[in-house]
């Protein structure tokens, strides 16, 4: 491990968790993100659901969201298994990377260390997906707990459960997004197997994609609508 490797790994971690913090607390205070807009839509969804007598549509949506989380959790487990298998054949992996142009001198111990780092990134994503799956389950329970308006004279109970359900849905979405962020960054992490400079480049490119999708994408413009009055 060289000094440049340590710098590149530190930069990777800083971009990973730094962007998560900035997104959570507002990267651009005057420009809401795509996640901010979708949080409001999730709250509005549960308020609307509280006025419906039959909520099969809502439960189907929750089930669909949950199945999507389950798919990525399963895919992450398979990826972790592939990394563990690569650890058992580190000498072959080293010989493969040593033949790639521009790759720094490969060492088995260094390759094993990098594979362990990749397993950590994927493991983090798996735990995020697992908790998101559970939170969507809780979300479905809160959805079912919303009483019909006719059984709730002043509507306070229904409004309370709608608010709780919306907040639970937002929490589940945040953990799912964190898991997806780890998956995307694991692709950038692969650049480290070529060299630390490539890790810095690939991490920067993925960070650029994150910022663009959250603040300057077409999806963000569609989700925004009239939710916020931008200054």
Tab-separated table of C-alpha atoms in Angstrom:
chain	number	residue	atom	x	y	z
A	1	UNK	CA	0.000	0.000	0.000
A	2	UNK	CA	1.403	3.349	-1.068
A	3	UNK	CA	0.645	6.826	0.263
A	4	UNK	CA	-1.422	7.474	-2.852
A	5	UNK	CA	-3.491	4.354	-2.103
A	6	UNK	CA	-4.272	5.698	1.377
A	7	UNK	CA	-5.201	9.099	-0.064
A	8	UNK	CA	-7.443	7.491	-2.701
A	9	UNK	CA	-9.177	5.249	-0.137
A	10	UNK	CA	-9.722	8.245	2.178
A	11	UNK	CA	-11.151	10.237	-0.726
A	12	UNK	CA	-13.507	7.351	-1.552
A	13	UNK	CA	-14.808	7.172	2.025
A	14	UNK	CA	-15.129	10.950	2.255
A	15	UNK	CA	-17.170	11.142	-0.961
A	16	UNK	CA	-19.332	8.205	0.117
A	17	UNK	CA	-20.361	9.394	3.549
A	18	UNK	CA	-19.895	13.093	2.821
A	19	UNK	CA	-22.452	13.027	0.033
A	20	UNK	CA	-24.870	11.078	2.236
A	21	UNK	CA	-24.618	13.744	4.931
A	22	UNK	CA	-24.972	16.621	2.487
A	23	UNK	CA	-27.991	14.976	0.861
A	24	UNK	CA	-29.618	14.325	4.225
A	25	UNK	CA	-29.182	17.845	5.534
A	26	UNK	CA	-29.294	19.765	2.258
A	27	UNK	CA	-26.409	20.145	-0.192
A	28	UNK	CA	-27.994	23.215	-1.747
A	29	UNK	CA	-30.250	24.955	0.769
A	30	UNK	CA	-32.156	26.799	-1.955
A	31	UNK	CA	-32.455	23.839	-4.330
A	32	UNK	CA	-34.359	20.809	-2.944
A	33	UNK	CA	-33.179	17.418	-4.114
A	34	UNK	CA	-35.075	14.634	-5.850
A	35	UNK	CA	-35.194	12.804	-2.515
A	36	UNK	CA	-36.740	15.858	-0.836
A	37	UNK	CA	-39.478	15.954	-3.460
A	38	UNK	CA	-40.189	12.231	-3.185
A	39	UNK	CA	-40.374	12.500	0.613
A	40	UNK	CA	-43.263	14.938	0.212
A	41	UNK	CA	-44.949	12.650	-2.323
A	42	UNK	CA	-44.677	9.752	0.130
A	43	UNK	CA	-46.337	11.806	2.855
A	44	UNK	CA	-49.092	12.882	0.462
A	45	UNK	CA	-49.599	9.272	-0.590
A	46	UNK	CA	-50.429	8.147	2.943
A	47	UNK	CA	-52.689	11.116	3.532
A	48	UNK	CA	-54.567	10.167	0.365
A	49	UNK	CA	-54.654	6.501	1.419
A	50	UNK	CA	-56.291	7.474	4.707
A	51	UNK	CA	-59.297	8.769	2.747
A	52	UNK	CA	-59.739	5.539	0.782
A	53	UNK	CA	-62.118	2.868	2.013
A	54	UNK	CA	-60.318	0.102	0.132
A	55	UNK	CA	-56.542	0.209	0.056
A	56	UNK	CA	-55.586	-2.712	-2.193
A	57	UNK	CA	-53.748	-0.317	-4.500
A	58	UNK	CA	-51.689	1.046	-1.623
A	59	UNK	CA	-50.794	-2.377	-0.256
A	60	UNK	CA	-49.784	-3.473	-3.773
A	61	UNK	CA	-47.464	-0.474	-4.056
A	62	UNK	CA	-45.842	-1.276	-0.701
A	63	UNK	CA	-45.434	-4.921	-1.737
A	64	UNK	CA	-43.861	-3.821	-5.015
A	65	UNK	CA	-41.405	-1.560	-3.219
A	66	UNK	CA	-40.560	-4.353	-0.806
A	67	UNK	CA	-39.960	-6.882	-3.592
A	68	UNK	CA	-37.589	-4.437	-5.299
A	69	UNK	CA	-35.578	-4.140	-2.095
A	70	UNK	CA	-35.517	-7.926	-1.757
A	71	UNK	CA	-34.147	-8.283	-5.293
A	72	UNK	CA	-31.211	-5.964	-4.624
A	73	UNK	CA	-30.526	-7.621	-1.263
A	74	UNK	CA	-30.306	-11.016	-2.994
A	75	UNK	CA	-28.078	-9.601	-5.750
A	76	UNK	CA	-25.778	-8.084	-3.122
A	77	UNK	CA	-25.428	-11.425	-1.340
A	78	UNK	CA	-24.408	-13.034	-4.640
A	79	UNK	CA	-21.843	-10.289	-5.215
A	80	UNK	CA	-20.419	-10.833	-1.723
A	81	UNK	CA	-20.185	-14.553	-2.466
A	82	UNK	CA	-18.266	-13.779	-5.643
A	83	UNK	CA	-15.812	-11.621	-3.693
A	84	UNK	CA	-15.300	-14.377	-1.112
A	85	UNK	CA	-14.623	-16.828	-3.939
A	86	UNK	CA	-12.113	-14.352	-5.406
A	87	UNK	CA	-10.341	-14.251	-2.032
A	88	UNK	CA	-9.806	-17.997	-2.326
A	89	UNK	CA	-8.199	-17.485	-5.719
A	90	UNK	CA	-6.288	-14.295	-4.964
A	91	UNK	CA	-3.215	-15.513	-6.829
A	92	UNK	CA	-5.211	-15.958	-10.031
A	93	UNK	CA	-6.893	-12.580	-9.568
A	94	UNK	CA	-3.471	-10.996	-9.075
A	95	UNK	CA	-2.143	-12.538	-12.273
A	96	UNK	CA	-5.171	-11.246	-14.196
A	97	UNK	CA	-4.725	-7.672	-12.981
A	98	UNK	CA	-0.972	-7.793	-13.564
A	99	UNK	CA	-1.654	-8.283	-17.280
A	100	UNK	CA	-3.943	-5.242	-17.556
A	101	UNK	CA	-2.180	-2.167	-18.995
A	102	UNK	CA	-1.728	0.825	-16.641
A	103	UNK	CA	-2.213	-1.431	-13.621
A	104	UNK	CA	0.230	-0.865	-10.767
A	105	UNK	CA	2.385	-3.779	-9.651
A	106	UNK	CA	-0.061	-6.282	-8.199
A	107	UNK	CA	0.618	-7.994	-4.890
A	108	UNK	CA	-1.483	-10.808	-3.454
A	109	UNK	CA	-1.791	-9.198	-0.007
A	110	UNK	CA	-2.821	-5.884	-1.532
A	111	UNK	CA	-5.409	-7.569	-3.762
A	112	UNK	CA	-6.813	-9.462	-0.774
A	113	UNK	CA	-7.038	-6.216	1.217
A	114	UNK	CA	-8.897	-4.522	-1.632
A	115	UNK	CA	-11.265	-7.468	-1.942
A	116	UNK	CA	-12.017	-7.239	1.774
A	117	UNK	CA	-12.781	-3.546	1.288
A	118	UNK	CA	-15.162	-4.378	-1.535
A	119	UNK	CA	-16.867	-6.970	0.671
A	120	UNK	CA	-17.302	-4.270	3.324
A	121	UNK	CA	-18.953	-1.913	0.820
A	122	UNK	CA	-21.296	-4.638	-0.402
A	123	UNK	CA	-21.975	-5.803	3.155
A	124	UNK	CA	-22.967	-2.270	4.114
A	125	UNK	CA	-25.386	-2.194	1.188
A	126	UNK	CA	-26.841	-5.566	2.170
A	127	UNK	CA	-27.566	-4.413	5.729
A	128	UNK	CA	-29.187	-1.255	4.383
A	129	UNK	CA	-31.370	-3.298	2.028
A	130	UNK	CA	-32.245	-5.732	4.805
A	131	UNK	CA	-33.365	-2.970	7.146
A	132	UNK	CA	-35.229	-1.198	4.338
A	133	UNK	CA	-37.103	-4.442	3.594
A	134	UNK	CA	-38.134	-4.656	7.237
A	135	UNK	CA	-39.178	-0.994	7.354
A	136	UNK	CA	-41.402	-1.437	4.302
A	137	UNK	CA	-42.988	-4.328	6.192
A	138	UNK	CA	-43.696	-1.971	9.099
A	139	UNK	CA	-44.990	0.544	6.587
A	140	UNK	CA	-47.552	-1.980	5.360
A	141	UNK	CA	-48.647	-2.654	8.930
A	142	UNK	CA	-49.146	1.060	9.606
A	143	UNK	CA	-51.089	1.320	6.361
A	144	UNK	CA	-53.411	-1.436	7.517
A	145	UNK	CA	-53.792	0.235	10.912
A	146	UNK	CA	-55.275	3.405	9.411
A	147	UNK	CA	-58.968	3.305	10.442
A	148	UNK	CA	-61.779	4.115	8.055
A	149	UNK	CA	-63.045	7.680	8.320
A	150	UNK	CA	-66.490	6.465	9.315
A	151	UNK	CA	-64.950	4.755	12.362
A	152	UNK	CA	-63.009	7.845	13.333
A	153	UNK	CA	-65.370	10.726	13.980
A	154	UNK	CA	-62.887	13.587	13.968
A	155	UNK	CA	-60.244	11.858	11.823
A	156	UNK	CA	-57.423	12.360	14.345
A	157	UNK	CA	-56.532	8.660	14.581
A	158	UNK	CA	-56.497	8.250	10.806
A	159	UNK	CA	-54.353	11.362	10.365
A	160	UNK	CA	-51.935	10.166	13.055
A	161	UNK	CA	-51.460	6.762	11.427
A	162	UNK	CA	-51.164	8.361	7.994
A	163	UNK	CA	-48.390	10.595	9.302
A	164	UNK	CA	-46.595	7.647	10.938
A	165	UNK	CA	-46.958	5.538	7.805
A	166	UNK	CA	-45.557	8.304	5.624
A	167	UNK	CA	-42.571	8.815	7.926
A	168	UNK	CA	-41.891	5.070	8.032
A	169	UNK	CA	-42.043	4.963	4.246
A	170	UNK	CA	-39.521	7.790	4.033
A	171	UNK	CA	-37.157	5.979	6.426
A	172	UNK	CA	-37.411	2.788	4.371
A	173	UNK	CA	-36.676	4.728	1.197
A	174	UNK	CA	-33.645	6.425	2.752
A	175	UNK	CA	-32.102	3.097	3.748
A	176	UNK	CA	-32.834	1.688	0.306
A	177	UNK	CA	-31.185	4.719	-1.302
A	178	UNK	CA	-28.155	4.285	0.959
A	179	UNK	CA	-27.893	0.654	-0.152
A	180	UNK	CA	-28.128	1.628	-3.809
A	181	UNK	CA	-25.475	4.298	-3.263
A	182	UNK	CA	-23.160	1.598	-1.920
A	183	UNK	CA	-23.826	-0.575	-4.980
A	184	UNK	CA	-23.014	2.277	-7.360
A	185	UNK	CA	-19.867	3.177	-5.440
A	186	UNK	CA	-18.735	-0.449	-5.488
A	187	UNK	CA	-18.490	-0.082	-9.267
A	188	UNK	CA	-16.219	2.926	-8.781
A	189	UNK	CA	-14.281	0.962	-6.169
A	190	UNK	CA	-13.219	-1.479	-8.886
A	191	UNK	CA	-10.978	1.257	-10.253
A	192	UNK	CA	-8.727	0.728	-7.239
A	193	UNK	CA	-7.731	-2.685	-8.580
A	194	UNK	CA	-6.114	-0.860	-11.499
A	195	UNK	CA	-4.576	1.859	-9.360
A	196	UNK	CA	-5.274	4.614	-6.813
A	197	UNK	CA	-5.505	7.281	-9.509
A	198	UNK	CA	-8.272	5.312	-11.186
A	199	UNK	CA	-10.112	5.033	-7.857
A	200	UNK	CA	-10.067	8.822	-7.514
A	201	UNK	CA	-11.292	9.248	-11.098
A	202	UNK	CA	-14.083	6.655	-10.911
A	203	UNK	CA	-15.234	7.906	-7.500
A	204	UNK	CA	-15.388	11.474	-8.809
A	205	UNK	CA	-17.392	10.389	-11.847
A	206	UNK	CA	-19.914	8.515	-9.708
A	207	UNK	CA	-20.166	11.467	-7.311
A	208	UNK	CA	-20.916	13.677	-10.323
A	209	UNK	CA	-23.692	11.265	-11.347
A	210	UNK	CA	-25.138	11.378	-7.814
A	211	UNK	CA	-25.230	15.172	-7.750
A	212	UNK	CA	-26.705	15.408	-11.232
A	213	UNK	CA	-29.484	12.910	-10.499
A	214	UNK	CA	-30.441	14.514	-7.208
A	215	UNK	CA	-30.302	18.168	-8.256
A	216	UNK	CA	-30.237	18.564	-12.030
A	217	UNK	CA	-31.953	15.532	-13.595
A	218	UNK	CA	-35.169	15.314	-15.586
A	219	UNK	CA	-36.574	12.977	-12.919
A	220	UNK	CA	-36.018	15.679	-10.318
A	221	UNK	CA	-37.868	18.245	-12.445
A	222	UNK	CA	-40.821	15.876	-12.884
A	223	UNK	CA	-41.010	15.085	-9.164
A	224	UNK	CA	-40.746	18.726	-8.156
A	225	UNK	CA	-43.907	20.063	-9.774
A	226	UNK	CA	-45.264	22.769	-7.466
A	227	UNK	CA	-44.022	21.177	-4.240
A	228	UNK	CA	-41.388	23.827	-3.620
A	229	UNK	CA	-41.059	27.425	-4.624
A	230	UNK	CA	-37.438	27.693	-5.593
A	231	UNK	CA	-35.698	30.957	-4.870
